Every structure is written in structure tokens, then in C-alpha cells.
mmCIF file of C-alpha atoms in Angstrom:
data_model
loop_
_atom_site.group_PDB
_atom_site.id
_atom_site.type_symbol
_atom_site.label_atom_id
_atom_site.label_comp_id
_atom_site.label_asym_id
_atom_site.label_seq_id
_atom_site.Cartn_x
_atom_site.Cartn_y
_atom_site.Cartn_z
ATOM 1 C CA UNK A 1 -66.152 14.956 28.424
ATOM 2 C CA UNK A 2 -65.454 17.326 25.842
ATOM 3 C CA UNK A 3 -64.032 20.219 28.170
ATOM 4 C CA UNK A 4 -61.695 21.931 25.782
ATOM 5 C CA UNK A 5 -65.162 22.033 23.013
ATOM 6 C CA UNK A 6 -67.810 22.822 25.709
ATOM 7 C CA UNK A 7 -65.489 26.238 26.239
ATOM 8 C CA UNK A 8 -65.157 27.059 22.686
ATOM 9 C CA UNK A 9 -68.911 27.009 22.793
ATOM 10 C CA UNK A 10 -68.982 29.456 26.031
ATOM 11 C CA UNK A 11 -66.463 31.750 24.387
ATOM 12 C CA UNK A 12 -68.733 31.778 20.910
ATOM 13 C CA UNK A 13 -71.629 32.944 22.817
ATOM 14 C CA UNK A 14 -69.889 35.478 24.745
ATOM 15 C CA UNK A 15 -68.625 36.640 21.051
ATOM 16 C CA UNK A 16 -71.861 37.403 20.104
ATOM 17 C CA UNK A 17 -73.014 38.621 23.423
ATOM 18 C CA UNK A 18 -70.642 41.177 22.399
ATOM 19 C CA UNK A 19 -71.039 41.767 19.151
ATOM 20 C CA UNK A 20 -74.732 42.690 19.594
ATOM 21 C CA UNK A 21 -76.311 39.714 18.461
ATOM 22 C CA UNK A 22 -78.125 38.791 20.850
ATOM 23 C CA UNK A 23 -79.613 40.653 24.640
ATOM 24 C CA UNK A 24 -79.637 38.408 27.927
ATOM 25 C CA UNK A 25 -79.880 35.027 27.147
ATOM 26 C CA UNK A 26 -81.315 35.248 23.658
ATOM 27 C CA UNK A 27 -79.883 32.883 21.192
ATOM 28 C CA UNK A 28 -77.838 29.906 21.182
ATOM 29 C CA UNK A 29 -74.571 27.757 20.048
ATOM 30 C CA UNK A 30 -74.355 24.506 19.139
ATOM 31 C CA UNK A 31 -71.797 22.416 18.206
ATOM 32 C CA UNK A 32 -70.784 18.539 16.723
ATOM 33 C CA UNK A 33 -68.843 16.592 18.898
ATOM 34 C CA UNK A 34 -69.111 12.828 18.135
ATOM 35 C CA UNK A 35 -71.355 10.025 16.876
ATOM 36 C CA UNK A 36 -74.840 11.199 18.078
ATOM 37 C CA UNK A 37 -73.476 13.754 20.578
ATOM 38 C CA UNK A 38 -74.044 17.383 20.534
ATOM 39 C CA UNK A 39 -73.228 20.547 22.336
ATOM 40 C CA UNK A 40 -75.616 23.556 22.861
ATOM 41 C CA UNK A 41 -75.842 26.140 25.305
ATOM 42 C CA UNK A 42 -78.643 25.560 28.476
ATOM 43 C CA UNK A 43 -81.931 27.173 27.955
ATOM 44 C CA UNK A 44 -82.454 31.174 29.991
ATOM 45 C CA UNK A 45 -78.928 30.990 31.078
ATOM 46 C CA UNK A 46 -76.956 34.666 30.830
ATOM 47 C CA UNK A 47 -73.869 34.054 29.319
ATOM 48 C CA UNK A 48 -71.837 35.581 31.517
ATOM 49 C CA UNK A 49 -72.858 33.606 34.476
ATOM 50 C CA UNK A 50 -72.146 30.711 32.201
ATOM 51 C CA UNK A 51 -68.734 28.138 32.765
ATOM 52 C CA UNK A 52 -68.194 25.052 30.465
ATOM 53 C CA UNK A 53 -69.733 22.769 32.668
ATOM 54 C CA UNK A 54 -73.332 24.601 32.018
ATOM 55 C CA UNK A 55 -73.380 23.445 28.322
ATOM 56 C CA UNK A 56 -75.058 20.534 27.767
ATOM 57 C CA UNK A 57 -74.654 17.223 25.694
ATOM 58 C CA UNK A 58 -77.498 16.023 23.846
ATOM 59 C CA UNK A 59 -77.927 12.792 21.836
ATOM 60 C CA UNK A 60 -79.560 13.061 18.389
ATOM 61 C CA UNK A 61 -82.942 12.923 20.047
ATOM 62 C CA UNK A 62 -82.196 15.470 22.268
ATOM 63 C CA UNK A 63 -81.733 13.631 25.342
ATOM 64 C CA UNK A 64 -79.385 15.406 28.000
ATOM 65 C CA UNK A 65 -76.421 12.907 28.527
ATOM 66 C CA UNK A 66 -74.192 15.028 29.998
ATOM 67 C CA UNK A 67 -74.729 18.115 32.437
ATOM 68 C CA UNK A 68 -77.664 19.153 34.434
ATOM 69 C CA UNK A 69 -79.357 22.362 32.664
ATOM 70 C CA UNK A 70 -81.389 22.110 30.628
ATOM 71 C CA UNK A 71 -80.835 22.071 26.691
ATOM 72 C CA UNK A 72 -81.874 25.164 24.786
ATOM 73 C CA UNK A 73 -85.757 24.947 23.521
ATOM 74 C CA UNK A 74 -84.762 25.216 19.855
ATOM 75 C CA UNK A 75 -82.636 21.942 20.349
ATOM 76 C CA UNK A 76 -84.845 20.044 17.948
ATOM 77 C CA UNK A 77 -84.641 22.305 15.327
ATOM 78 C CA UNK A 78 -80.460 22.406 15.159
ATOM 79 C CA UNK A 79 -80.526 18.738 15.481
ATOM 80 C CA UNK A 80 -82.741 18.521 12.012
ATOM 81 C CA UNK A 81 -80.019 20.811 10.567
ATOM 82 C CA UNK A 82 -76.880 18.829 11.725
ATOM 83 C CA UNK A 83 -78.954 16.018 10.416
ATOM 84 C CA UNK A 84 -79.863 16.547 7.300
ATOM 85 C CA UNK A 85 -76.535 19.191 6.489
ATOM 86 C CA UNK A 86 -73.833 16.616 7.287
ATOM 87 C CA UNK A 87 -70.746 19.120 6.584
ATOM 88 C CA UNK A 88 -71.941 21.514 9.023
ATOM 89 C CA UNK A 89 -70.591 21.030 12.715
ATOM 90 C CA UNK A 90 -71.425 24.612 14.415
ATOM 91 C CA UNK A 91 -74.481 26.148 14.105
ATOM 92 C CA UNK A 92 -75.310 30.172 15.981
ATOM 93 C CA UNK A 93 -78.748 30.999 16.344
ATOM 94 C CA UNK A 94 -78.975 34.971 17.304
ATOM 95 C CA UNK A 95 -82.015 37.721 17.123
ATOM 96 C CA UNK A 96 -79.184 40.272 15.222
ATOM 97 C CA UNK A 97 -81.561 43.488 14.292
ATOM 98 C CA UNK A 98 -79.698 44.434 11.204
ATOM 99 C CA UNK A 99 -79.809 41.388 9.232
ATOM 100 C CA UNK A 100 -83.361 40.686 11.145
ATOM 101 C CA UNK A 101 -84.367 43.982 9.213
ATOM 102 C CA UNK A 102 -83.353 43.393 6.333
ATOM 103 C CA UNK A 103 -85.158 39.888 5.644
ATOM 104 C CA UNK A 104 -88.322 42.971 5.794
ATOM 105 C CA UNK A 105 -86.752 44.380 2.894
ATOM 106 C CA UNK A 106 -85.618 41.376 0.541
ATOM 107 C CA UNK A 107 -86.020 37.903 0.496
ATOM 108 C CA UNK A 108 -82.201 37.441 -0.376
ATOM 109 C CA UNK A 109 -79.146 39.533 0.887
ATOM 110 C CA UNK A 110 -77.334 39.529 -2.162
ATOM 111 C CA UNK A 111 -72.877 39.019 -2.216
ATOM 112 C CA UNK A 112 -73.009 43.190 -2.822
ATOM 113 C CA UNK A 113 -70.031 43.305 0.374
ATOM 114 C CA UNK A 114 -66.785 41.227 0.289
ATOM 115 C CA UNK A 115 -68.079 39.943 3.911
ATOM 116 C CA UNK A 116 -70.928 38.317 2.547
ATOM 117 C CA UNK A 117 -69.044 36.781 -0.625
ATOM 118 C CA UNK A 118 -66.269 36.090 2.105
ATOM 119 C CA UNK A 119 -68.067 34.786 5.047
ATOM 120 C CA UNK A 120 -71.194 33.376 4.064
ATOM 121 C CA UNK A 121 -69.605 32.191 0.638
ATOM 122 C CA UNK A 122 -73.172 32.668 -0.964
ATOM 123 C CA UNK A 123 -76.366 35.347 -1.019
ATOM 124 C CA UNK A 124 -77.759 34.583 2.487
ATOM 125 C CA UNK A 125 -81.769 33.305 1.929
ATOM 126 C CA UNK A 126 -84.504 34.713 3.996
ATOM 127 C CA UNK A 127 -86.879 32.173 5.355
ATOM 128 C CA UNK A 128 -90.628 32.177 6.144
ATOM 129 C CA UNK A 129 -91.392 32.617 9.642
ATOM 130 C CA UNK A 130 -91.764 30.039 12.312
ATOM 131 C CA UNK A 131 -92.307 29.991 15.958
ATOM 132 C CA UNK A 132 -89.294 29.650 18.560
ATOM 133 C CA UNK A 133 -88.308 26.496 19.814
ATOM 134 C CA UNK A 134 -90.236 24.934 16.694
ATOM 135 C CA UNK A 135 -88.179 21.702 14.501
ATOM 136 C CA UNK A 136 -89.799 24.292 11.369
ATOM 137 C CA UNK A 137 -86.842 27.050 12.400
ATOM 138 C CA UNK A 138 -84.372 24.238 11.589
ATOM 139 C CA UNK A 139 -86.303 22.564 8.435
ATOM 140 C CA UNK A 140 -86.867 25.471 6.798
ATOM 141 C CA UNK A 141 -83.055 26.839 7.251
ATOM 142 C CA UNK A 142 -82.054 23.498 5.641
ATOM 143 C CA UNK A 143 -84.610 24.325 2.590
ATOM 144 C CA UNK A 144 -83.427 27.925 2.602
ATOM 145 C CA UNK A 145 -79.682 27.451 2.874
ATOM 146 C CA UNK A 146 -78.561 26.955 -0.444
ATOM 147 C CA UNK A 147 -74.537 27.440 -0.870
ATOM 148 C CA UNK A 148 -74.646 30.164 2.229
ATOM 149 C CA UNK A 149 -73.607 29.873 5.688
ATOM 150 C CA UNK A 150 -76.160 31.397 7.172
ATOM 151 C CA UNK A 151 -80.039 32.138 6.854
ATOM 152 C CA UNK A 152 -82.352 34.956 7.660
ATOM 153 C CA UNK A 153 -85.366 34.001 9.998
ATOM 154 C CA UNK A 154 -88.168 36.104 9.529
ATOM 155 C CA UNK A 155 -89.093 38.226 12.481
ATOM 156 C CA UNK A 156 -87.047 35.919 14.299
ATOM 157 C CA UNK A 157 -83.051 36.391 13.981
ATOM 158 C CA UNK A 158 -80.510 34.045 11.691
ATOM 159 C CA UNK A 159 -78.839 30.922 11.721
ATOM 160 C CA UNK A 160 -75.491 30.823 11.022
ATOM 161 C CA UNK A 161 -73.591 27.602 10.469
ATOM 162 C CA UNK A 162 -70.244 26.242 9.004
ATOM 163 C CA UNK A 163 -67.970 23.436 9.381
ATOM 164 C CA UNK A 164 -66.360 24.310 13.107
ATOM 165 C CA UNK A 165 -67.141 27.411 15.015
ATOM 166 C CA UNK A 166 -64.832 29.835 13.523
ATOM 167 C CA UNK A 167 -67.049 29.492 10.308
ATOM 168 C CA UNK A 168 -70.393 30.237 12.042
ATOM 169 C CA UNK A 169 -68.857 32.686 14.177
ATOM 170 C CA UNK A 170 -67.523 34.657 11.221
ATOM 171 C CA UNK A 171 -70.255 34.352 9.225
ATOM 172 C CA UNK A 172 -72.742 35.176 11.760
ATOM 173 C CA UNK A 173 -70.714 39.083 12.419
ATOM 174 C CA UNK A 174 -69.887 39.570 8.947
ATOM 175 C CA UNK A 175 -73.603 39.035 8.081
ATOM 176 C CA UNK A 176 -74.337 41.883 10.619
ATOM 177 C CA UNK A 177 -71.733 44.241 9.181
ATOM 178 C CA UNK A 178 -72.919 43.564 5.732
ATOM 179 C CA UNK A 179 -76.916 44.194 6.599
ATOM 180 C CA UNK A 180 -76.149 46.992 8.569
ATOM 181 C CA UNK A 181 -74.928 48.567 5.195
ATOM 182 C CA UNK A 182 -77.590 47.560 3.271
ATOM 183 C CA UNK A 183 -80.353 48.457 5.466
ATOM 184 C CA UNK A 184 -78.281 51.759 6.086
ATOM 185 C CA UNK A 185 -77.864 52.180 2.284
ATOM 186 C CA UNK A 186 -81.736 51.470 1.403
ATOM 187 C CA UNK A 187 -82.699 53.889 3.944
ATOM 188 C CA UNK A 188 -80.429 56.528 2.007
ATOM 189 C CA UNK A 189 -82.724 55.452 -1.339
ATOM 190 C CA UNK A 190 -79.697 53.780 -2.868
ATOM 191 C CA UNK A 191 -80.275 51.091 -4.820
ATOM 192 C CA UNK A 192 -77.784 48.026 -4.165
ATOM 193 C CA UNK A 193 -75.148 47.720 -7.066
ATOM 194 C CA UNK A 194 -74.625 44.193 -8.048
ATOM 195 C CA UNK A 195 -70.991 42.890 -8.565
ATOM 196 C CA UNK A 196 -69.422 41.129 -11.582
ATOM 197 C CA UNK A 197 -69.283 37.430 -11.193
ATOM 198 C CA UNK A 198 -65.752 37.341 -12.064
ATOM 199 C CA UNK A 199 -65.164 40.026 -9.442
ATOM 200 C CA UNK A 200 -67.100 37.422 -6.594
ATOM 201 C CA UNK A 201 -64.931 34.884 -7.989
ATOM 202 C CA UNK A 202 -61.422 36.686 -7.257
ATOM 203 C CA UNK A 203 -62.818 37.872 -3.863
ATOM 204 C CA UNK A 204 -63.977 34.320 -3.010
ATOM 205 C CA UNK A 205 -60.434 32.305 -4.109
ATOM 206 C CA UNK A 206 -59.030 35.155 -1.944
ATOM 207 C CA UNK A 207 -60.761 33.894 1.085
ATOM 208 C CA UNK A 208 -58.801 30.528 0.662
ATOM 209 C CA UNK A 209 -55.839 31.771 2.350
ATOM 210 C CA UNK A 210 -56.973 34.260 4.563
ATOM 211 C CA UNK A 211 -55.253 34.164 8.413
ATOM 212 C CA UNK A 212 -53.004 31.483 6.979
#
């Protein structure tokens, strides 16, 4: 079941394969799919050697349903998050070095680039550190999360989230682009300007219609 999804999932992770986001088989995708079902990627898979069929289904306990990998280790921890952050329906887990960096730096990226205000729709949280494949990665994102689409793990990566894919998958690479600066601009000994609230505003309602 779910063919057309489970490849929407496979060409996610390939996205960020290529965008840098993650080496090997570092990461994840995860997606909603139905009452108690889930999608995520299979656990030390490459990508590339990936099809559809290699994603698995989970139930809300993390059960495999459907497929016969097995389910990424941090399963439990996106399950708390589509649990307790009912609107969300995609979740990308990546180890992305830029944004990774900066959570050294700050404990808050703030909306200082129109692809945070645009993509993550809020300043993007950095959360404590917890071990991989640990249910604290995902309740601790939920604490963190606040009105963004994505959180910064502590020596560990982000989590980027949204309603469908599209939404984590943009704000996963816009969060790159948009720590890359910063770290680039901190290293200069800039400071980071803040914008005008009314300025975030316009640049937000502009967001409403973009690619329609």
C-alpha cells in the first residue's frame, strides 16, 4: 500500500542526499499516511540503493506492518513528534554541518534571512543534546519547536517537519542556506542585524502565494 507516498519519501531522501545533508545512510524521512500508519526510511540503507518497496510502514508503536527492513532506530522518537504535533505529517531528520554549527554558536537562529522567515515560518530553536535513536531527540524537538518548522539538535543534526513533505523538505535546505550565512557571517566578526517586525510580516504574507 501506499506506493505513490513510499516514493515521495525515496525521492525526499535522495533530495537531501544531494543537498549535503546528510553522508551514506545518515538521516531519515518520515512521513503520515493513515490512522496509526507511518512511513520512514529502513535503518543503514544507502539511499541510492533504495526503491519504494524498502521503506517501511510502522504502526504508532513502531511495529513494522508493511515491508521487510527494518525501521530506522530513531523511529520512536518521530512517532512522539507526529504524536504529540498533530498538524505535522513529514518530518526530515539530517546531520546538516552548517546549521549543526551554528546551534555551537546560539541557542536560536534568528528570521535575519527571508529563507528562514519563509521556510521555517519562525526563529528555528536549538535543543539540548540527546543520544541517537533516543524517544528524547523527538520530545525535546516537540518542547523546542515553538512556531518553526524545524529544530537544531545539538551535536547531532536538525529536524525538520511541516504539514506534507514539500514543507520539511524546504525548510530543511533553506535552514542550511540560511546557517551557512550566519556561521559564514560570524566567522567574518559581523554581528547579525535583526529585521523589523513589520518587514518579517510582509516577507511572511509573501510566502502565501509562492509557486502558485
Amino acid at each position: 500500500m501506499w506506493e505513490a507516498e513510499k516514493a515521495k519519501v525515496l525521492q525526499a531522501a535522495l533530495e537531501i542526499k544531494k543537498n549535503g545533508l546528510v553522508s551514506l545512510s545518515g538521516g531519515n524521512v518520515s512521513m503520515r499516511v493513515g490512522e496509526d500508519r507511518y512511513l520512514v526510511t529502513p535503518s543503514g540503507m544507502l539511499y541510492e540503493n533504495m526503491t519504494p518497496e524498502d521503506v517501511c510502514v510502522i504502526d504508532g508503536q513502531g511495529r513494522l506492518v508493511e515491508g521487510t527492513r527494518k525501521p530506522s532506530s530513531d523511529a520512536s522518537a518521530l512517532l512522539y513528534m507526529f504524536d504529540h504535533m498533530p498538524k505535522i505529517h513529514a518530518i526530515i531528520h539530517t546531520h546538516q554541518p552548517w546549521a549543526t554549527a551554528a546551534g555551537f554558536d546560539t541557542d536560536e537562529l534568528p528570521e535575519f534571512l527571508v529563507t528562514v522567515i519563509d521556510a521555517c515560518h519562525a526563529p528555528v530553536k536549538v535543543a539540548p543534546f540527546t543520544p541517537s535513536s533516543a524517544i528524547g531527540m523527538g520530545v525535546l524537538a516537540t518542547e523546542y519547536a515553538g512556531d518553526a518548522l524545524a529544530v537544531i539538535l545539538k551535536h547531532h543534526g536538525v529536524l525538520a517537519y511541516g504539514a506534507n513533505l514539500d514543507e520539511a523538505l524546504f525548510s530543511a535546505i533553506y535552514l542550511e542556506e540560511a546557517a551557512k550565512t550566519y556561521v559564514l557571517a560570524r566567522a567574518m566578526g559581523c554581528g547579525i542585524p535583526q529585521l523589523d517586525p513589520a518587514l518579517i510580516a510582509q516577507e511572511k504574507a509573501g510566502w502565501q502565494t509562492y509557486g502558485q
